[in-house]
PDB file of C-alpha atoms in Angstrom:
ATOM      1  CA  UNK V   1     163.514  13.621 142.148  1.00 55.00           C
ATOM      2  CA  UNK V   2     162.970  10.195 140.656  1.00 62.00           C
ATOM      3  CA  UNK V   3     162.041   9.766 137.017  1.00 58.00           C
ATOM      4  CA  UNK V   4     158.749   8.190 138.070  1.00 58.00           C
ATOM      5  CA  UNK V   5     157.829  11.205 140.187  1.00 58.00           C
ATOM      6  CA  UNK V   6     158.743  13.583 137.361  1.00 54.00           C
ATOM      7  CA  UNK V   7     156.539  11.659 134.934  1.00 60.00           C
ATOM      8  CA  UNK V   8     153.600  11.841 137.376  1.00 58.00           C
ATOM      9  CA  UNK V   9     154.003  15.610 137.736  1.00 60.00           C
ATOM     10  CA  UNK V  10     154.191  16.066 133.963  1.00 66.00           C
ATOM     11  CA  UNK V  11     151.088  13.907 133.486  1.00 63.00           C
ATOM     12  CA  UNK V  12     149.130  16.020 135.982  1.00 67.00           C
ATOM     13  CA  UNK V  13     150.197  19.195 134.164  1.00 60.00           C
ATOM     14  CA  UNK V  14     149.095  17.724 130.848  1.00 63.00           C
ATOM     15  CA  UNK V  15     145.686  16.803 132.258  1.00 60.00           C
ATOM     16  CA  UNK V  16     145.300  20.279 133.764  1.00 60.00           C
ATOM     17  CA  UNK V  17     146.130  21.868 130.401  1.00 64.00           C
ATOM     18  CA  UNK V  18     143.556  19.649 128.698  1.00 59.00           C
ATOM     19  CA  UNK V  19     140.898  20.656 131.225  1.00 62.00           C
ATOM     20  CA  UNK V  20     141.611  24.345 130.654  1.00 52.00           C
ATOM     21  CA  UNK V  21     141.545  23.837 126.882  1.00 53.00           C
ATOM     22  CA  UNK V  22     138.219  21.993 127.131  1.00 60.00           C
ATOM     23  CA  UNK V  23     136.696  24.827 129.161  1.00 52.00           C
ATOM     24  CA  UNK V  24     137.995  27.450 126.708  1.00 49.00           C
ATOM     25  CA  UNK V  25     136.577  25.547 123.724  1.00 59.00           C
ATOM     26  CA  UNK V  26     133.220  25.196 125.486  1.00 57.00           C
ATOM     27  CA  UNK V  27     133.106  28.923 126.244  1.00 57.00           C
ATOM     28  CA  UNK V  28     133.980  29.821 122.651  1.00 54.00           C
ATOM     29  CA  UNK V  29     131.279  27.459 121.359  1.00 55.00           C
ATOM     30  CA  UNK V  30     128.735  29.042 123.694  1.00 57.00           C
ATOM     31  CA  UNK V  31     129.641  32.551 122.551  1.00 45.00           C
ATOM     32  CA  UNK V  32     129.387  31.535 118.879  1.00 41.00           C
ATOM     33  CA  UNK V  33     126.004  29.857 119.467  1.00 45.00           C
ATOM     34  CA  UNK V  34     124.658  32.921 121.274  1.00 45.00           C
ATOM     35  CA  UNK V  35     125.904  35.193 118.489  1.00 42.00           C
ATOM     36  CA  UNK V  36     124.240  33.069 115.809  1.00 39.00           C
ATOM     37  CA  UNK V  37     120.999  33.055 117.805  1.00 41.00           C
ATOM     38  CA  UNK V  38     121.204  36.833 118.168  1.00 40.00           C
ATOM     39  CA  UNK V  39     121.636  37.296 114.421  1.00 37.00           C
ATOM     40  CA  UNK V  40     118.752  34.969 113.657  1.00 38.00           C
ATOM     41  CA  UNK V  41     116.443  36.696 116.133  1.00 38.00           C
ATOM     42  CA  UNK V  42     117.331  40.173 114.951  1.00 38.00           C
ATOM     43  CA  UNK V  43     117.430  39.441 111.240  1.00 35.00           C
ATOM     44  CA  UNK V  44     121.158  40.119 111.061  1.00 33.00           C
ATOM     45  CA  UNK V  45     123.469  39.625 108.083  1.00 30.00           C
ATOM     46  CA  UNK V  46     123.362  36.110 106.698  1.00 30.00           C
ATOM     47  CA  UNK V  47     120.649  34.988 109.133  1.00 31.00           C
ATOM     48  CA  UNK V  48     117.565  36.921 108.088  1.00 46.00           C
ATOM     49  CA  UNK V  49     114.653  35.113 109.723  1.00 69.00           C
ATOM     50  CA  UNK V  50     112.071  37.737 108.775  1.00 88.00           C
ATOM     51  CA  UNK V  51     109.306  36.881 106.335  1.00 95.00           C
ATOM     52  CA  UNK V  52     109.241  40.445 104.977  1.00 97.00           C
ATOM     53  CA  UNK V  53     111.777  42.291 102.868  1.00 97.00           C
ATOM     54  CA  UNK V  54     112.100  45.639 101.136  1.00 97.00           C
ATOM     55  CA  UNK V  55     113.180  45.590  97.511  1.00 96.00           C
ATOM     56  CA  UNK V  56     115.571  48.011  95.834  1.00 94.00           C
ATOM     57  CA  UNK V  57     112.701  50.474  95.400  1.00 95.00           C
ATOM     58  CA  UNK V  58     111.872  50.286  99.103  1.00 96.00           C
ATOM     59  CA  UNK V  59     108.624  48.368  98.588  1.00 98.00           C
ATOM     60  CA  UNK V  60     107.392  45.568 100.811  1.00 98.00           C
ATOM     61  CA  UNK V  61     107.446  41.916  99.820  1.00 97.00           C
ATOM     62  CA  UNK V  62     106.980  38.641 101.682  1.00 97.00           C
ATOM     63  CA  UNK V  63     108.450  35.167 101.484  1.00 96.00           C
ATOM     64  CA  UNK V  64     106.263  32.346 100.166  1.00 95.00           C
ATOM     65  CA  UNK V  65     103.335  32.088 102.565  1.00 96.00           C
ATOM     66  CA  UNK V  66     102.801  28.863 104.520  1.00 95.00           C
ATOM     67  CA  UNK V  67      99.557  26.916 104.447  1.00 95.00           C
ATOM     68  CA  UNK V  68      96.964  28.558 106.687  1.00 96.00           C
ATOM     69  CA  UNK V  69      95.536  26.536 109.569  1.00 95.00           C
ATOM     70  CA  UNK V  70      92.131  27.993 110.415  1.00 97.00           C
ATOM     71  CA  UNK V  71      89.827  27.394 113.367  1.00 97.00           C
ATOM     72  CA  UNK V  72      86.162  28.288 113.051  1.00 97.00           C
ATOM     73  CA  UNK V  73      83.107  28.450 115.270  1.00 98.00           C
ATOM     74  CA  UNK V  74      79.495  29.089 114.200  1.00 98.00           C
ATOM     75  CA  UNK V  75      77.939  32.359 115.355  1.00 98.00           C
ATOM     76  CA  UNK V  76      74.496  32.307 113.770  1.00 97.00           C
ATOM     77  CA  UNK V  77      72.490  30.923 110.890  1.00 98.00           C
ATOM     78  CA  UNK V  78      69.503  32.789 109.435  1.00 97.00           C
ATOM     79  CA  UNK V  79      67.404  32.592 106.308  1.00 97.00           C
ATOM     80  CA  UNK V  80      69.710  35.208 104.771  1.00 97.00           C
ATOM     81  CA  UNK V  81      73.216  34.077 105.787  1.00 98.00           C
ATOM     82  CA  UNK V  82      75.476  31.906 107.877  1.00 98.00           C
ATOM     83  CA  UNK V  83      77.987  33.626 110.134  1.00 98.00           C
ATOM     84  CA  UNK V  84      81.062  32.130 111.742  1.00 98.00           C
ATOM     85  CA  UNK V  85      84.128  33.407 113.528  1.00 98.00           C
ATOM     86  CA  UNK V  86      87.420  32.217 112.106  1.00 98.00           C
ATOM     87  CA  UNK V  87      90.933  32.584 113.450  1.00 98.00           C
ATOM     88  CA  UNK V  88      94.397  31.842 112.135  1.00 98.00           C
ATOM     89  CA  UNK V  89      98.008  32.498 113.052  1.00 97.00           C
ATOM     90  CA  UNK V  90      99.954  35.381 111.540  1.00 97.00           C
ATOM     91  CA  UNK V  91     103.393  36.335 112.843  1.00 96.00           C
ATOM     92  CA  UNK V  92     102.620  33.996 115.735  1.00 95.00           C
ATOM     93  CA  UNK V  93      99.523  35.973 116.756  1.00 96.00           C
ATOM     94  CA  UNK V  94      95.864  34.950 116.577  1.00 97.00           C
ATOM     95  CA  UNK V  95      93.971  36.922 113.938  1.00 98.00           C
ATOM     96  CA  UNK V  96      90.171  36.885 114.161  1.00 98.00           C
ATOM     97  CA  UNK V  97      87.584  37.518 111.458  1.00 98.00           C
ATOM     98  CA  UNK V  98      83.893  37.041 110.719  1.00 98.00           C
ATOM     99  CA  UNK V  99      82.941  35.050 107.631  1.00 98.00           C
ATOM    100  CA  UNK V 100      79.415  35.824 106.399  1.00 98.00           C
ATOM    101  CA  UNK V 101      78.082  33.701 103.520  1.00 98.00           C
ATOM    102  CA  UNK V 102      74.763  34.567 101.845  1.00 98.00           C
ATOM    103  CA  UNK V 103      72.156  31.828 101.817  1.00 97.00           C
ATOM    104  CA  UNK V 104      70.963  30.345  98.545  1.00 93.00           C
ATOM    105  CA  UNK V 105      73.896  31.748  96.547  1.00 97.00           C
ATOM    106  CA  UNK V 106      76.129  29.211  94.846  1.00 97.00           C
ATOM    107  CA  UNK V 107      79.824  29.906  95.509  1.00 98.00           C
ATOM    108  CA  UNK V 108      79.550  33.665  96.008  1.00 98.00           C
ATOM    109  CA  UNK V 109      82.492  35.992  95.346  1.00 98.00           C
ATOM    110  CA  UNK V 110      84.122  37.321  98.517  1.00 98.00           C
ATOM    111  CA  UNK V 111      84.982  40.802  99.746  1.00 99.00           C
ATOM    112  CA  UNK V 112      87.645  41.029 102.445  1.00 99.00           C
ATOM    113  CA  UNK V 113      86.561  43.970 104.620  1.00 98.00           C
ATOM    114  CA  UNK V 114      89.102  45.997 106.608  1.00 98.00           C
ATOM    115  CA  UNK V 115      87.334  48.331 109.055  1.00 98.00           C
ATOM    116  CA  UNK V 116      88.419  51.840 109.938  1.00 97.00           C
ATOM    117  CA  UNK V 117      90.638  52.509 112.946  1.00 93.00           C
ATOM    118  CA  UNK V 118      88.940  51.680 116.283  1.00 91.00           C
ATOM    119  CA  UNK V 119      86.119  49.762 114.504  1.00 96.00           C
ATOM    120  CA  UNK V 120      86.075  46.033 115.215  1.00 96.00           C
ATOM    121  CA  UNK V 121      84.585  43.328 113.022  1.00 97.00           C
ATOM    122  CA  UNK V 122      81.240  43.235 114.837  1.00 97.00           C
ATOM    123  CA  UNK V 123      80.794  47.009 114.657  1.00 97.00           C
ATOM    124  CA  UNK V 124      81.258  46.934 110.878  1.00 98.00           C
ATOM    125  CA  UNK V 125      78.338  44.599 110.235  1.00 97.00           C
ATOM    126  CA  UNK V 126      76.374  47.179 108.214  1.00 98.00           C
ATOM    127  CA  UNK V 127      78.899  46.848 105.394  1.00 98.00           C
ATOM    128  CA  UNK V 128      78.914  43.055 105.626  1.00 98.00           C
ATOM    129  CA  UNK V 129      75.116  42.835 105.612  1.00 98.00           C
ATOM    130  CA  UNK V 130      74.827  45.109 102.582  1.00 98.00           C
ATOM    131  CA  UNK V 131      77.376  43.074 100.635  1.00 98.00           C
ATOM    132  CA  UNK V 132      75.632  39.875 101.675  1.00 98.00           C
ATOM    133  CA  UNK V 133      72.283  41.204 100.421  1.00 98.00           C
ATOM    134  CA  UNK V 134      73.910  41.663  96.995  1.00 98.00           C
ATOM    135  CA  UNK V 135      75.078  38.046  96.946  1.00 98.00           C
ATOM    136  CA  UNK V 136      78.669  38.480  98.165  1.00 98.00           C
ATOM    137  CA  UNK V 137      80.357  36.716 101.054  1.00 98.00           C
ATOM    138  CA  UNK V 138      82.518  38.802 103.385  1.00 98.00           C
ATOM    139  CA  UNK V 139      85.550  38.130 105.537  1.00 98.00           C
ATOM    140  CA  UNK V 140      85.684  41.062 107.969  1.00 98.00           C
ATOM    141  CA  UNK V 141      88.957  41.199 109.860  1.00 98.00           C
ATOM    142  CA  UNK V 142      89.547  42.362 113.376  1.00 96.00           C
ATOM    143  CA  UNK V 143      92.538  44.513 112.554  1.00 94.00           C
ATOM    144  CA  UNK V 144      95.370  44.624 115.049  1.00 95.00           C
ATOM    145  CA  UNK V 145      94.765  46.766 118.113  1.00 91.00           C
ATOM    146  CA  UNK V 146      91.361  47.813 116.746  1.00 90.00           C
ATOM    147  CA  UNK V 147      89.231  47.166 119.846  1.00 89.00           C
ATOM    148  CA  UNK V 148      88.606  43.581 118.761  1.00 94.00           C
ATOM    149  CA  UNK V 149      89.927  40.118 119.570  1.00 96.00           C
ATOM    150  CA  UNK V 150      93.046  40.514 117.432  1.00 96.00           C
ATOM    151  CA  UNK V 151      95.424  42.012 119.965  1.00 92.00           C
ATOM    152  CA  UNK V 152      98.701  43.872 119.690  1.00 89.00           C
ATOM    153  CA  UNK V 153      99.731  47.415 118.871  1.00 93.00           C
ATOM    154  CA  UNK V 154      97.314  49.350 116.686  1.00 94.00           C
ATOM    155  CA  UNK V 155      98.072  49.527 112.983  1.00 92.00           C
ATOM    156  CA  UNK V 156      97.597  53.298 113.150  1.00 93.00           C
ATOM    157  CA  UNK V 157     100.568  53.576 115.551  1.00 95.00           C
ATOM    158  CA  UNK V 158     103.110  54.733 112.991  1.00 97.00           C
ATOM    159  CA  UNK V 159     105.748  55.640 115.572  1.00 97.00           C
ATOM    160  CA  UNK V 160     105.542  52.168 117.063  1.00 97.00           C
ATOM    161  CA  UNK V 161     105.813  50.703 113.580  1.00 98.00           C
ATOM    162  CA  UNK V 162     108.917  52.737 112.847  1.00 98.00           C
ATOM    163  CA  UNK V 163     110.493  51.783 116.178  1.00 97.00           C
ATOM    164  CA  UNK V 164     110.027  48.106 115.272  1.00 97.00           C
ATOM    165  CA  UNK V 165     111.458  48.742 111.803  1.00 97.00           C
ATOM    166  CA  UNK V 166     114.505  50.547 113.191  1.00 96.00           C
ATOM    167  CA  UNK V 167     115.052  47.734 115.693  1.00 96.00           C
ATOM    168  CA  UNK V 168     114.941  44.981 113.034  1.00 94.00           C
ATOM    169  CA  UNK V 169     111.526  43.886 114.280  1.00 96.00           C
ATOM    170  CA  UNK V 170     108.203  43.387 112.517  1.00 97.00           C
ATOM    171  CA  UNK V 171     106.206  46.627 112.144  1.00 98.00           C
ATOM    172  CA  UNK V 172     102.516  46.186 112.875  1.00 98.00           C
ATOM    173  CA  UNK V 173     101.729  47.754 109.493  1.00 98.00           C
ATOM    174  CA  UNK V 174     103.575  44.898 107.752  1.00 98.00           C
ATOM    175  CA  UNK V 175     101.823  42.350 109.954  1.00 98.00           C
ATOM    176  CA  UNK V 176      98.456  43.826 109.031  1.00 98.00           C
ATOM    177  CA  UNK V 177      99.117  43.453 105.315  1.00 98.00           C
ATOM    178  CA  UNK V 178     100.249  39.865 105.908  1.00 98.00           C
ATOM    179  CA  UNK V 179      97.033  39.171 107.854  1.00 98.00           C
ATOM    180  CA  UNK V 180      95.050  40.162 104.759  1.00 98.00           C
ATOM    181  CA  UNK V 181      97.128  37.953 102.471  1.00 98.00           C
ATOM    182  CA  UNK V 182      96.704  34.935 104.750  1.00 98.00           C
ATOM    183  CA  UNK V 183      92.965  35.618 104.862  1.00 98.00           C
ATOM    184  CA  UNK V 184      92.950  35.524 101.075  1.00 98.00           C
ATOM    185  CA  UNK V 185      94.846  32.209 101.118  1.00 98.00           C
ATOM    186  CA  UNK V 186      92.198  30.789 103.435  1.00 98.00           C
ATOM    187  CA  UNK V 187      89.375  31.893 101.136  1.00 98.00           C
ATOM    188  CA  UNK V 188      91.001  30.227  98.145  1.00 97.00           C
ATOM    189  CA  UNK V 189      90.640  26.837  99.815  1.00 95.00           C
ATOM    190  CA  UNK V 190      87.388  27.514 101.645  1.00 97.00           C
ATOM    191  CA  UNK V 191      84.443  25.411 100.504  1.00 96.00           C
ATOM    192  CA  UNK V 192      81.227  27.197  99.598  1.00 96.00           C
ATOM    193  CA  UNK V 193      82.750  30.439  98.282  1.00 98.00           C
ATOM    194  CA  UNK V 194      84.415  31.492  95.043  1.00 98.00           C
ATOM    195  CA  UNK V 195      88.021  31.770  96.182  1.00 98.00           C
ATOM    196  CA  UNK V 196      89.096  32.838  92.707  1.00 98.00           C
ATOM    197  CA  UNK V 197      86.895  35.935  92.904  1.00 98.00           C
ATOM    198  CA  UNK V 198      88.094  37.971  95.892  1.00 98.00           C
ATOM    199  CA  UNK V 199      88.453  41.743  96.301  1.00 99.00           C
ATOM    200  CA  UNK V 200      89.564  43.849  99.270  1.00 99.00           C
ATOM    201  CA  UNK V 201      87.535  46.757 100.634  1.00 99.00           C
ATOM    202  CA  UNK V 202      89.072  48.993 103.272  1.00 98.00           C
ATOM    203  CA  UNK V 203      87.571  51.873 105.190  1.00 98.00           C
ATOM    204  CA  UNK V 204      89.776  54.831 106.158  1.00 98.00           C
ATOM    205  CA  UNK V 205      93.022  53.307 107.505  1.00 97.00           C
ATOM    206  CA  UNK V 206      91.831  49.931 106.230  1.00 98.00           C
ATOM    207  CA  UNK V 207      91.784  51.325 102.697  1.00 98.00           C
ATOM    208  CA  UNK V 208      95.535  51.848 102.834  1.00 98.00           C
ATOM    209  CA  UNK V 209      96.114  48.205 103.691  1.00 98.00           C
ATOM    210  CA  UNK V 210      93.623  47.153 101.007  1.00 98.00           C
ATOM    211  CA  UNK V 211      95.695  48.899  98.344  1.00 98.00           C
ATOM    212  CA  UNK V 212      99.021  47.439  99.502  1.00 98.00           C
ATOM    213  CA  UNK V 213      97.668  43.896  99.892  1.00 98.00           C
ATOM    214  CA  UNK V 214      96.059  43.987  96.445  1.00 98.00           C
ATOM    215  CA  UNK V 215      99.260  45.307  94.891  1.00 98.00           C
ATOM    216  CA  UNK V 216     101.249  42.442  96.436  1.00 98.00           C
ATOM    217  CA  UNK V 217      98.801  39.631  95.590  1.00 98.00           C
ATOM    218  CA  UNK V 218      98.010  39.294  91.863  1.00 98.00           C
ATOM    219  CA  UNK V 219      95.055  37.002  92.601  1.00 98.00           C
ATOM    220  CA  UNK V 220      93.029  39.768  94.235  1.00 98.00           C
ATOM    221  CA  UNK V 221      90.547  41.343  91.836  1.00 98.00           C
ATOM    222  CA  UNK V 222      90.262  44.952  93.042  1.00 98.00           C
ATOM    223  CA  UNK V 223      91.156  47.417  95.784  1.00 99.00           C
ATOM    224  CA  UNK V 224      88.249  49.472  97.120  1.00 99.00           C
ATOM    225  CA  UNK V 225      88.777  52.390  99.479  1.00 98.00           C
ATOM    226  CA  UNK V 226      86.111  54.175 101.501  1.00 98.00           C
ATOM    227  CA  UNK V 227      87.314  57.548 102.860  1.00 98.00           C
ATOM    228  CA  UNK V 228      90.991  56.746 102.437  1.00 98.00           C
ATOM    229  CA  UNK V 229      94.061  58.595 101.229  1.00 98.00           C
ATOM    230  CA  UNK V 230      97.852  58.728 101.365  1.00 98.00           C
ATOM    231  CA  UNK V 231      99.755  59.348 104.594  1.00 97.00           C
ATOM    232  CA  UNK V 232     101.574  62.240 102.975  1.00 94.00           C
ATOM    233  CA  UNK V 233     104.461  62.039 105.454  1.00 95.00           C
ATOM    234  CA  UNK V 234     108.134  62.883 105.066  1.00 91.00           C
ATOM    235  CA  UNK V 235     110.970  61.123 106.862  1.00 91.00           C
ATOM    236  CA  UNK V 236     113.534  62.942 108.996  1.00 91.00           C
ATOM    237  CA  UNK V 237     116.356  60.682 107.810  1.00 95.00           C
ATOM    238  CA  UNK V 238     117.015  57.838 105.381  1.00 95.00           C
ATOM    239  CA  UNK V 239     115.658  55.145 107.726  1.00 96.00           C
ATOM    240  CA  UNK V 240     112.374  56.902 108.495  1.00 97.00           C
ATOM    241  CA  UNK V 241     111.917  57.872 104.834  1.00 97.00           C
ATOM    242  CA  UNK V 242     112.418  54.239 103.835  1.00 97.00           C
ATOM    243  CA  UNK V 243     109.863  53.044 106.375  1.00 98.00           C
ATOM    244  CA  UNK V 244     107.306  55.646 105.298  1.00 98.00           C
ATOM    245  CA  UNK V 245     107.711  54.694 101.647  1.00 98.00           C
ATOM    246  CA  UNK V 246     107.157  51.028 102.520  1.00 98.00           C
ATOM    247  CA  UNK V 247     103.768  51.706 104.171  1.00 98.00           C
ATOM    248  CA  UNK V 248     102.575  54.493 101.863  1.00 98.00           C
ATOM    249  CA  UNK V 249      99.729  53.169  99.672  1.00 98.00           C
ATOM    250  CA  UNK V 250     100.645  55.607  96.913  1.00 98.00           C
ATOM    251  CA  UNK V 251     103.976  53.764  96.569  1.00 98.00           C
ATOM    252  CA  UNK V 252     102.122  50.671  95.335  1.00 98.00           C
ATOM    253  CA  UNK V 253      99.656  52.182  92.873  1.00 98.00           C
ATOM    254  CA  UNK V 254     101.679  51.225  89.800  1.00 98.00           C
ATOM    255  CA  UNK V 255     101.395  47.540  90.799  1.00 98.00           C
ATOM    256  CA  UNK V 256      97.590  47.512  90.798  1.00 98.00           C
ATOM    257  CA  UNK V 257      96.752  47.354  87.059  1.00 98.00           C
ATOM    258  CA  UNK V 258      95.050  45.523  85.515  1.00 98.00           C
ATOM    259  CA  UNK V 259      93.125  45.358  88.822  1.00 98.00           C
ATOM    260  CA  UNK V 260      90.881  48.354  89.419  1.00 98.00           C
ATOM    261  CA  UNK V 261      91.240  50.971  92.155  1.00 99.00           C
ATOM    262  CA  UNK V 262      87.805  52.163  93.305  1.00 99.00           C
ATOM    263  CA  UNK V 263      87.584  55.098  95.719  1.00 99.00           C
ATOM    264  CA  UNK V 264      84.622  56.652  97.544  1.00 98.00           C
ATOM    265  CA  UNK V 265      84.828  59.939  99.429  1.00 98.00           C
ATOM    266  CA  UNK V 266      82.528  62.486 101.028  1.00 98.00           C
ATOM    267  CA  UNK V 267      82.917  66.198 100.453  1.00 98.00           C
ATOM    268  CA  UNK V 268      82.950  67.232 104.117  1.00 98.00           C
ATOM    269  CA  UNK V 269      85.130  64.429 105.485  1.00 98.00           C
ATOM    270  CA  UNK V 270      86.978  65.985 108.443  1.00 98.00           C
ATOM    271  CA  UNK V 271      89.280  63.007 109.124  1.00 98.00           C
ATOM    272  CA  UNK V 272      90.822  62.395 105.704  1.00 98.00           C
ATOM    273  CA  UNK V 273      89.911  65.422 103.581  1.00 98.00           C
ATOM    274  CA  UNK V 274      88.419  65.015 100.145  1.00 98.00           C
ATOM    275  CA  UNK V 275      91.543  66.545  98.582  1.00 98.00           C
ATOM    276  CA  UNK V 276      93.681  63.806 100.122  1.00 98.00           C
ATOM    277  CA  UNK V 277      91.533  61.061  98.652  1.00 98.00           C
ATOM    278  CA  UNK V 278      91.544  62.793  95.290  1.00 98.00           C
ATOM    279  CA  UNK V 279      95.340  63.041  95.417  1.00 98.00           C
ATOM    280  CA  UNK V 280      95.560  59.267  95.789  1.00 98.00           C
ATOM    281  CA  UNK V 281      93.127  58.756  92.921  1.00 98.00           C
ATOM    282  CA  UNK V 282      94.965  61.165  90.608  1.00 98.00           C
ATOM    283  CA  UNK V 283      98.253  59.335  91.219  1.00 98.00           C
ATOM    284  CA  UNK V 284      96.758  55.961  90.245  1.00 98.00           C
ATOM    285  CA  UNK V 285      96.830  54.424  86.794  1.00 98.00           C
ATOM    286  CA  UNK V 286      93.816  53.128  84.906  1.00 98.00           C
ATOM    287  CA  UNK V 287      91.596  51.252  85.503  1.00 98.00           C
ATOM    288  CA  UNK V 288      90.244  53.365  88.344  1.00 98.00           C
ATOM    289  CA  UNK V 289      87.008  54.982  89.505  1.00 98.00           C
ATOM    290  CA  UNK V 290      86.225  57.970  91.732  1.00 98.00           C
ATOM    291  CA  UNK V 291      82.875  58.356  93.511  1.00 98.00           C
ATOM    292  CA  UNK V 292      82.270  61.636  95.329  1.00 98.00           C
ATOM    293  CA  UNK V 293      79.235  62.209  97.549  1.00 98.00           C
ATOM    294  CA  UNK V 294      77.992  65.151  99.572  1.00 98.00           C
ATOM    295  CA  UNK V 295      78.155  64.766 103.336  1.00 98.00           C
ATOM    296  CA  UNK V 296      80.363  64.194 106.347  1.00 98.00           C
ATOM    297  CA  UNK V 297      80.460  60.375 106.397  1.00 98.00           C
ATOM    298  CA  UNK V 298      83.886  58.905 107.119  1.00 98.00           C
ATOM    299  CA  UNK V 299      84.966  55.275 106.924  1.00 97.00           C
ATOM    300  CA  UNK V 300      81.527  53.701 107.318  1.00 97.00           C
ATOM    301  CA  UNK V 301      78.889  52.044 105.171  1.00 98.00           C
ATOM    302  CA  UNK V 302      76.332  54.479 103.778  1.00 98.00           C
ATOM    303  CA  UNK V 303      73.224  54.015 101.666  1.00 98.00           C
ATOM    304  CA  UNK V 304      74.354  57.140  99.796  1.00 98.00           C
ATOM    305  CA  UNK V 305      77.106  55.309  97.939  1.00 98.00           C
ATOM    306  CA  UNK V 306      75.602  51.804  98.073  1.00 98.00           C
ATOM    307  CA  UNK V 307      74.254  51.793  94.473  1.00 98.00           C
ATOM    308  CA  UNK V 308      77.637  52.870  93.097  1.00 98.00           C
ATOM    309  CA  UNK V 309      79.465  50.272  95.184  1.00 98.00           C
ATOM    310  CA  UNK V 310      77.092  47.539  94.066  1.00 98.00           C
ATOM    311  CA  UNK V 311      77.570  48.457  90.416  1.00 98.00           C
ATOM    312  CA  UNK V 312      81.360  48.511  90.784  1.00 98.00           C
ATOM    313  CA  UNK V 313      81.336  45.049  92.364  1.00 98.00           C
ATOM    314  CA  UNK V 314      79.159  43.741  89.547  1.00 98.00           C
ATOM    315  CA  UNK V 315      81.837  44.958  87.154  1.00 98.00           C
ATOM    316  CA  UNK V 316      84.679  43.419  89.187  1.00 98.00           C
ATOM    317  CA  UNK V 317      83.080  40.014  89.772  1.00 98.00           C
ATOM    318  CA  UNK V 318      80.928  39.746  86.669  1.00 97.00           C
ATOM    319  CA  UNK V 319      77.792  39.185  88.751  1.00 96.00           C
TER     320      UNK V 319
END
């Protein structure tokens, strides 16, 4: 074989080796890129893309919240109020709420209203109208999966929440708290209301989220619960116990002061018994208030407790 022929053969071998090496490098790069994407998507070590975290005590916290972009559409305008539907993004989902502002009231304080399970924002208008008649604006949220326009799994689906938690996802219970906090951020910049004077009122399940959101956001003035109480659950293992602690309102009571916890309960409540509500109250620190009324009402506005609620709000807002 001539030297020229040998050089040609060697050159072809070299080129073939380079092609194989190029393919191998490309495959390795692809695998690394896919692995990094997997870690980022699943909140893996070193690539935690979640906005929520649990601290050493197992309590929920969130990263700094982004500016809220809100869309709004008028619903009605009367001699007593203006009503509009607002929406904003939270965890990539559209969250809907009704903003009711009393007429002829200069920069009214605002109550964020979180309805009971299965009650949407429109169905909870009795509470909003009462608050409006006292001179307070309301932002009533359509909670997730609550028969309203805010879609997704229901916040009362604790098993679904735990499954998301165990799978490094975003439990709906965490999303619901975040929805409230973003609603508060919107109110702070909203013209025509007193964004520095905002409290959260939750009914039944909504009361649990009201307590957690108020504990996490120092700017909120009070947490008000109507017919609410602790979950009172126990985990079967470390993971489930950690999740339960992170959504248990009683876990956050020590973070409320100096903001006031105000609870209302009816003696014959068959959904969340009176004793459960009292247990939550007894575990809380001062300042706090307990209002007990005879009857079977659960998680709804009632004229029976209206005077007490009005007086408590006067104390919270100073008007």
